[in-house]
Short mmCIF file of C-alpha atoms and ligand atoms in Angstrom, two decimals:
data_model
loop_
_atom_site.label_atom_id
_atom_site.label_comp_id
_atom_site.label_asym_id
_atom_site.label_seq_id
_atom_site.Cartn_x
_atom_site.Cartn_y
_atom_site.Cartn_z
CA MET A 1 0.00 0.00 0.00
CA ALA A 2 1.61 3.22 -1.20
CA GLY A 3 0.14 5.56 1.36
CA GLU A 4 -3.45 5.46 0.17
CA LEU A 5 -6.17 5.53 2.81
CA VAL A 6 -9.38 3.56 3.09
CA GLY A 7 -12.64 4.65 4.67
CA MET A 8 -13.43 1.65 6.86
CA PRO A 9 -16.76 0.82 8.52
CA THR A 10 -16.71 -0.24 12.15
CA GLU A 11 -19.58 -0.88 14.54
CA THR A 12 -19.00 2.52 16.19
CA VAL A 13 -18.21 5.06 13.46
CA TYR A 14 -16.35 4.95 10.14
CA GLY A 15 -12.57 5.12 10.43
CA LEU A 16 -9.87 6.39 8.10
CA ALA A 17 -7.56 3.40 7.93
CA ALA A 18 -3.81 3.11 7.33
CA ILE A 19 -1.37 0.28 8.02
CA VAL A 20 0.26 0.70 11.42
CA ASP A 21 3.80 0.47 10.05
CA ASN A 22 3.38 2.65 6.97
CA PRO A 23 4.51 6.13 8.08
CA VAL A 24 3.63 7.69 4.70
CA ALA A 25 0.02 6.50 4.98
CA ILE A 26 -0.17 7.59 8.62
CA SER A 27 1.10 11.08 7.76
CA ASN A 28 -1.64 11.18 5.14
CA VAL A 29 -4.22 10.35 7.81
CA TYR A 30 -3.21 13.43 9.78
CA ALA A 31 -3.13 15.55 6.62
CA VAL A 32 -6.53 14.43 5.31
CA LYS A 33 -8.16 14.94 8.70
CA GLN A 34 -6.26 18.19 9.31
CA ARG A 35 -5.56 16.62 12.65
CA PRO A 36 -2.80 18.04 14.86
CA LEU A 37 0.22 15.72 15.09
CA PHE A 38 -0.04 15.61 18.87
CA ASP A 39 -3.35 13.69 18.78
CA PRO A 40 -2.61 9.93 18.87
CA LEU A 41 -4.41 7.22 16.88
CA ILE A 42 -6.13 3.96 17.83
CA ALA A 43 -4.60 0.74 16.41
CA HIS A 44 -7.21 -1.82 15.31
CA VAL A 45 -6.51 -5.54 15.45
CA ALA A 46 -8.56 -8.52 14.29
CA ARG A 47 -9.15 -11.91 15.78
CA GLY A 48 -8.04 -13.68 12.59
CA GLU A 49 -9.78 -16.53 10.86
CA ALA A 50 -8.62 -19.25 13.24
CA ARG A 51 -10.05 -17.42 16.28
CA LEU A 52 -7.60 -19.26 18.50
CA GLY A 53 -6.44 -18.07 21.91
CA SER A 54 -7.54 -14.99 23.82
CA PRO A 55 -8.40 -11.89 21.74
CA PHE A 56 -5.84 -9.95 23.78
CA GLU A 57 -3.02 -11.96 22.17
CA ARG A 58 -3.62 -10.01 18.97
CA ALA A 59 -2.63 -6.77 20.73
CA LEU A 60 0.61 -8.15 22.19
CA GLU A 61 2.90 -7.02 19.37
CA LEU A 62 1.81 -3.39 19.94
CA VAL A 63 2.08 -3.17 23.73
CA ASP A 64 4.74 -3.64 26.37
CA ILE A 65 3.18 -5.10 29.50
CA SER A 66 6.44 -6.49 30.90
CA GLY A 67 6.05 -4.20 33.91
CA PHE A 68 2.52 -5.40 34.67
CA GLN A 69 1.67 -7.47 37.73
CA SER A 70 0.30 -10.87 36.76
CA ALA A 71 -3.13 -9.98 38.18
CA SER A 72 -3.16 -6.94 35.87
CA ILE A 73 -2.33 -9.12 32.87
CA ASP A 74 -5.21 -11.41 33.86
CA LEU A 75 -7.42 -8.33 33.98
CA LEU A 76 -6.42 -7.32 30.43
CA THR A 77 -7.16 -10.84 29.20
CA LEU A 78 -10.51 -10.76 30.95
CA LEU A 79 -11.45 -7.34 29.56
CA ALA A 80 -10.53 -8.42 26.04
CA SER A 81 -12.43 -11.70 26.24
CA ARG A 82 -15.46 -9.90 27.61
CA PHE A 83 -15.50 -6.86 25.28
CA TRP A 84 -13.48 -7.75 22.12
CA PRO A 85 -14.40 -7.65 19.37
CA GLY A 86 -16.38 -4.56 20.34
CA PRO A 87 -16.33 -0.86 21.22
CA LEU A 88 -13.66 -0.88 23.96
CA THR A 89 -10.26 0.77 23.44
CA MET A 90 -7.47 0.09 25.93
CA VAL A 91 -4.55 2.49 26.40
CA LEU A 92 -1.41 0.59 27.45
CA PRO A 93 2.36 1.10 27.46
CA ARG A 94 3.57 0.88 23.87
CA ALA A 95 5.96 -1.65 22.38
CA PRO A 96 9.33 -0.19 21.36
CA GLY A 97 8.77 -0.90 17.64
CA VAL A 98 5.62 1.20 17.31
CA ASN A 99 6.03 4.25 15.05
CA ASP A 100 5.93 7.59 16.90
CA LEU A 101 3.34 8.91 14.47
CA VAL A 102 0.82 6.37 15.78
CA THR A 103 1.15 7.40 19.40
CA ALA A 104 2.01 11.05 18.80
CA GLY A 105 5.19 10.41 20.76
CA LEU A 106 3.36 9.21 23.90
CA THR A 107 4.69 6.25 25.87
CA THR A 108 1.29 4.56 25.52
CA ILE A 109 -0.76 3.16 22.63
CA ALA A 110 -4.51 2.79 22.21
CA VAL A 111 -5.71 -0.61 20.89
CA ARG A 112 -9.08 -2.04 20.00
CA MET A 113 -10.62 -4.97 18.09
CA PRO A 114 -13.61 -3.75 16.08
CA ALA A 115 -16.74 -5.88 15.66
CA HIS A 116 -17.57 -5.30 12.01
CA PRO A 117 -17.09 -8.01 9.38
CA THR A 118 -15.71 -5.56 6.79
CA ALA A 119 -13.16 -4.12 9.24
CA GLU A 120 -12.14 -7.63 10.27
CA ARG A 121 -11.68 -8.67 6.66
CA LEU A 122 -9.66 -5.56 5.82
CA ILE A 123 -7.32 -6.12 8.77
CA ASP A 124 -6.98 -9.81 7.87
CA ALA A 125 -6.32 -8.96 4.23
CA THR A 126 -3.50 -6.52 5.04
CA GLY A 127 -2.18 -8.90 7.69
CA ARG A 128 -1.27 -5.92 9.90
CA PRO A 129 -3.05 -3.79 12.51
CA LEU A 130 -4.66 -0.66 11.05
CA VAL A 131 -4.71 2.75 12.66
CA ALA A 132 -8.07 4.43 12.17
CA PRO A 133 -9.27 7.71 13.61
CA SER A 134 -12.87 8.62 12.89
CA ALA A 135 -13.13 9.59 9.21
CA ASN A 136 -14.09 13.23 9.77
CA ARG A 137 -12.12 16.42 9.57
CA PHE A 138 -10.64 17.30 12.95
CA GLY A 139 -13.15 18.56 15.49
CA ARG A 140 -16.18 17.75 13.34
CA ILE A 141 -19.03 15.24 13.41
CA SER A 142 -17.99 11.58 13.15
CA PRO A 143 -19.41 9.71 10.13
CA THR A 144 -21.75 6.77 10.69
CA SER A 145 -22.37 5.88 7.03
CA ALA A 146 -20.26 5.60 3.89
CA GLN A 147 -22.06 8.62 2.44
CA ALA A 148 -21.12 10.69 5.50
CA VAL A 149 -17.44 9.77 4.92
CA ILE A 150 -17.74 10.88 1.30
CA ASP A 151 -19.37 14.13 2.40
CA GLU A 152 -16.58 14.78 4.94
CA ILE A 153 -13.41 13.78 3.07
CA GLY A 154 -14.53 12.14 -0.18
CA ASP A 155 -12.44 14.58 -2.21
CA ARG A 156 -9.26 13.53 -0.38
CA ILE A 157 -9.32 9.71 -0.29
CA GLU A 158 -9.48 6.97 -2.94
CA TYR A 159 -11.64 4.32 -1.30
CA VAL A 160 -14.55 4.00 1.08
CA LEU A 161 -15.82 0.52 1.94
CA ASP A 162 -19.58 0.64 2.40
CA GLY A 163 -20.47 -1.44 5.44
CA GLY A 164 -23.89 0.10 5.98
CA VAL A 165 -24.95 2.28 8.88
CA CYS A 166 -22.88 1.83 12.08
CA SER A 167 -24.82 -0.25 14.60
CA ILE A 168 -23.51 1.54 17.72
CA GLY A 169 -23.16 5.08 16.39
CA VAL A 170 -20.80 6.59 18.99
CA GLU A 171 -17.07 5.92 19.26
CA SER A 172 -15.48 3.30 21.46
CA THR A 173 -15.10 3.72 25.20
CA VAL A 174 -11.43 4.50 25.93
CA ILE A 175 -9.87 3.28 29.17
CA ALA A 176 -6.29 3.40 30.42
CA VAL A 177 -5.07 0.31 32.25
CA GLU A 178 -1.99 0.69 34.40
CA ALA A 179 0.66 -1.79 35.61
CA ASP A 180 -0.97 -2.12 39.03
CA GLY A 181 -4.37 -2.81 37.47
CA THR A 182 -5.75 0.70 37.97
CA VAL A 183 -8.36 1.47 35.32
CA ARG A 184 -9.28 5.03 34.33
CA LEU A 185 -11.97 6.24 31.95
CA LEU A 186 -10.59 8.50 29.21
CA ARG A 187 -13.70 8.70 26.99
CA PRO A 188 -17.21 7.35 27.52
CA GLY A 189 -18.43 5.42 24.47
CA GLY A 190 -20.03 2.31 23.06
CA VAL A 191 -19.41 0.07 26.07
CA PRO A 192 -21.26 1.49 29.09
CA THR A 193 -18.87 2.30 31.94
CA GLU A 194 -21.07 0.29 34.31
CA GLU A 195 -20.34 -2.86 32.31
CA ILE A 196 -16.60 -2.28 32.59
CA ALA A 197 -16.89 -1.53 36.30
CA HIS A 198 -18.70 -4.83 36.67
CA VAL A 199 -15.54 -6.59 35.43
CA VAL A 200 -12.80 -4.44 36.98
CA GLY A 201 -14.41 -3.24 40.19
CA ARG A 202 -13.49 0.42 40.36
CA ILE A 203 -12.96 2.86 37.50
CA GLY A 204 -11.16 6.09 38.25
CA PRO A 205 -11.76 9.41 36.50
CA ARG A 206 -9.36 10.45 33.78
CA GLY A 207 -7.65 13.08 35.89
CA ALA A 208 -7.45 16.79 35.37
CA ARG A 209 -4.69 17.04 32.79
CA ILE A 210 -5.64 16.65 29.15
CA GLU A 211 -3.82 13.50 28.10
CA ALA A 212 -4.84 13.67 24.46
CA PRO A 213 -6.62 16.35 22.45
CA GLY A 214 -9.53 14.06 21.54
CA GLN A 215 -10.57 14.93 25.07
CA THR A 216 -10.61 18.68 24.49
CA PRO A 217 -13.94 20.34 25.27
CA SER A 218 -14.90 21.35 21.72
CA HIS A 219 -15.39 18.43 19.32
CA TYR A 220 -18.05 16.78 17.12
CA ALA A 221 -19.12 20.26 16.05
CA PRO A 222 -21.52 21.00 13.20
CA ARG A 223 -21.20 24.29 11.31
CA ALA A 224 -24.16 25.84 13.10
CA PRO A 225 -23.63 26.74 16.76
CA ILE A 226 -25.47 24.44 19.16
CA LEU A 227 -27.40 25.55 22.19
CA LEU A 228 -27.71 22.64 24.61
CA VAL A 229 -30.78 22.68 26.82
CA ASP A 230 -31.38 20.56 29.90
CA GLY A 231 -35.10 19.79 30.02
CA PRO A 232 -37.92 19.55 27.47
CA LEU A 233 -37.54 21.79 24.41
CA ALA A 234 -41.30 22.45 24.19
CA ALA A 235 -40.98 24.50 27.38
CA LEU A 236 -38.06 26.56 26.04
CA GLN A 237 -38.20 30.25 26.98
CA LEU A 238 -36.11 32.03 24.41
CA ASP A 239 -36.68 35.07 22.24
CA PRO A 240 -37.02 34.05 18.59
CA ARG A 241 -33.88 34.99 16.67
CA GLY A 242 -32.99 33.61 13.22
CA THR A 243 -33.76 30.13 11.98
CA ILE A 244 -33.45 27.14 14.27
CA ALA A 245 -33.11 23.37 13.90
CA LEU A 246 -34.25 21.12 16.72
CA LEU A 247 -32.67 18.00 18.15
CA VAL A 248 -35.23 16.43 20.46
CA ALA A 249 -34.06 13.67 22.80
CA ARG A 250 -37.17 11.49 22.93
CA GLY A 251 -40.92 11.40 22.50
CA PRO A 252 -43.03 12.55 19.57
CA LEU A 253 -41.58 15.35 17.47
CA PRO A 254 -44.64 17.26 16.12
CA PRO A 255 -45.82 18.73 19.48
CA VAL A 256 -42.34 20.19 20.09
CA VAL A 257 -42.18 21.74 16.62
CA GLU A 258 -45.69 23.12 17.03
CA ALA A 259 -44.99 24.58 20.46
CA LEU A 260 -41.86 26.40 19.28
CA SER A 261 -43.40 27.53 16.00
CA SER A 262 -46.38 29.02 17.78
CA ALA A 263 -43.95 30.80 20.13
CA GLY A 264 -42.66 32.57 17.02
CA HIS A 265 -39.59 30.47 16.22
CA GLN A 266 -38.67 29.68 12.62
CA VAL A 267 -38.04 25.93 12.73
CA VAL A 268 -36.28 24.77 9.54
CA ALA A 269 -35.51 21.16 10.53
CA ALA A 270 -36.15 18.79 13.42
CA ARG A 271 -34.98 15.30 14.44
CA VAL A 272 -35.68 13.05 17.39
CA LEU A 273 -32.96 10.76 18.81
CA SER A 274 -35.40 8.07 19.90
CA SER A 275 -39.15 8.43 20.07
CA GLU A 276 -39.27 5.51 22.52
CA GLY A 277 -36.49 6.98 24.65
CA ASP A 278 -34.21 4.03 23.85
CA GLU A 279 -30.56 4.93 24.41
CA ARG A 280 -29.21 2.44 21.86
CA GLU A 281 -31.42 3.90 19.16
CA ALA A 282 -30.48 7.42 20.30
CA ALA A 283 -26.74 6.68 20.07
CA ARG A 284 -27.20 5.15 16.63
CA ASN A 285 -29.07 8.26 15.38
CA LEU A 286 -27.02 10.97 17.08
CA PHE A 287 -24.36 11.91 14.51
CA ALA A 288 -26.61 11.41 11.46
CA ALA A 289 -29.23 13.64 13.10
CA LEU A 290 -26.65 16.38 13.73
CA ARG A 291 -25.50 16.15 10.10
CA ASP A 292 -29.06 16.39 8.80
CA LEU A 293 -29.83 19.40 10.97
CA ASP A 294 -26.62 21.11 9.93
CA ALA A 295 -27.46 20.47 6.26
CA ALA A 296 -30.57 22.64 6.69
CA ALA A 297 -28.13 25.54 7.39
CA PRO A 298 -29.97 26.94 10.42
CA ASP A 299 -28.62 29.91 12.38
CA TRP A 300 -28.81 27.73 15.50
CA ILE A 301 -29.24 24.12 16.45
CA ILE A 302 -31.13 23.78 19.71
CA ALA A 303 -30.48 20.39 21.28
CA GLU A 304 -32.16 18.76 24.24
CA ALA A 305 -29.65 17.00 26.50
CA TRP A 306 -30.15 13.24 26.80
CA PRO A 307 -31.90 12.95 30.17
CA SER A 308 -30.09 9.94 31.65
CA PRO A 309 -26.33 9.84 32.39
CA THR A 310 -26.20 6.04 32.73
CA GLY A 311 -25.38 3.39 30.11
CA LEU A 312 -24.94 4.79 26.61
CA GLY A 313 -26.51 8.00 27.92
CA ALA A 314 -23.06 8.99 29.25
CA ALA A 315 -21.58 8.90 25.73
CA ILE A 316 -24.56 10.72 24.20
CA ARG A 317 -24.36 13.45 26.83
CA ASP A 318 -20.59 13.73 26.37
CA ARG A 319 -20.83 14.13 22.57
CA LEU A 320 -23.60 16.74 22.81
CA ALA A 321 -21.70 18.67 25.47
CA ARG A 322 -18.61 18.80 23.26
CA ALA A 323 -20.61 19.61 20.13
CA SER A 324 -22.05 22.63 21.95
CA ALA A 325 -18.85 23.72 23.73
CA PRO A 326 -17.36 27.14 22.93
CA ARG A 327 -15.02 26.86 19.94
O1 LIG B 427 -14.75 3.92 17.89
C1 LIG B 427 -13.63 4.41 17.73
O2 LIG B 427 -12.77 4.43 18.61
C2 LIG B 427 -13.34 5.01 16.33
C3 LIG B 427 -13.38 3.88 15.30
C4 LIG B 427 -12.98 4.34 13.91
O3 LIG B 427 -12.58 2.82 15.73
N1 LIG B 427 -12.08 5.69 16.33
C5 LIG B 427 -11.90 6.87 16.96
O4 LIG B 427 -10.66 7.42 16.78
O5 LIG B 427 -12.75 7.41 17.62
P1 LIG B 427 -10.30 8.94 17.09
O6 LIG B 427 -8.92 9.11 16.61
O7 LIG B 427 -11.33 9.83 16.53
O8 LIG B 427 -10.31 9.02 18.64
C6 LIG B 427 -9.27 8.40 19.36
C7 LIG B 427 -9.25 8.87 20.77
C8 LIG B 427 -8.79 10.30 20.88
O9 LIG B 427 -9.55 10.93 21.88
C9 LIG B 427 -7.33 10.17 21.28
O10 LIG B 427 -6.91 11.31 21.93
C10 LIG B 427 -7.42 8.93 22.18
O11 LIG B 427 -8.31 8.08 21.52
N2 LIG B 427 -6.12 8.25 22.29
C11 LIG B 427 -5.45 7.58 21.32
N3 LIG B 427 -4.27 7.13 21.78
C12 LIG B 427 -4.19 7.51 23.08
C13 LIG B 427 -3.21 7.38 24.10
N4 LIG B 427 -2.06 6.75 23.89
N5 LIG B 427 -3.46 7.91 25.32
C14 LIG B 427 -4.65 8.56 25.55
N6 LIG B 427 -5.61 8.74 24.62
C15 LIG B 427 -5.38 8.22 23.40
MG1 LIG B 428 -12.71 11.35 16.29
#
């Protein structure tokens, strides 16, 4: 592979894939995304056709866990067998051979095993792990369909593999696991934190310092500014100003549109995350809904915060908070 990139479907969001030991291709990933070089990438591994051994064995060439206590190694094996393939990324000390471009010079590397047949086949076909950040320009909305990848960066890459709409819809949960078995949450995502806590016991917060810019406050941003509202949009008290697009968390959409229209607002588009209030459906719809609303070119997007912070609700709330953060 001569440095070309492939839009790759995963169960979370589409990635922009390059072979882990092809520095030309990896530089292209940063260039295409306009991503700062200090923001490290996730390496994706596959189980392989034989499906022998523990899934964690596939990550061993990328990590250096020689300093880990044996109970911590057991924990890694357990986490991988429970959550891989699937939307869990583990940040671990990196192996010496890993290219600095992958880790942005950090002493750690992020690894995951995606659960999408097309991603698995692509990794198997290249025979190497693939780095793949979400296939959007830096700071913008992650793509959850092949068309969204084409809309974002279609003019800059040769290939997009169409694997349908992503079944999870938000990125992987990122945790750091340390030599003594301490686990910290770096990014809420497709695996609910409660499920990880069930396996590891306690999960610590990520700590105050920004360890990687993917954790900066502003991210996932549409072109239109977003106003995030806690509580039902129908009850919104706001002077009408310009055109608005509505992102409703749950319940039927028409009454909300009617209430705001009769209050004098000019509603140009509206989407609901899940009419039944189902968090899996809401996560799956989130980024596509933001794209659709943005496409209507409103002056503002007014978004209702997802009401529950548990399960996938944590990831939905996190993405909406970042999408509406000051830029
Ligand atoms: O679901 C996903 O994880 C998707 C799909 C394509 O696999 N990928 C994805 O990649 O979301 P990206 O690059 O958009 O986000 C990677 C996140 C960033 O927040 C980055 O800062 C963090 O992982 N990260 C990567 N390596 C890290 C490291 N060594 N230490 C701490 N954070 C790291
Ligand atoms: Mg991203």
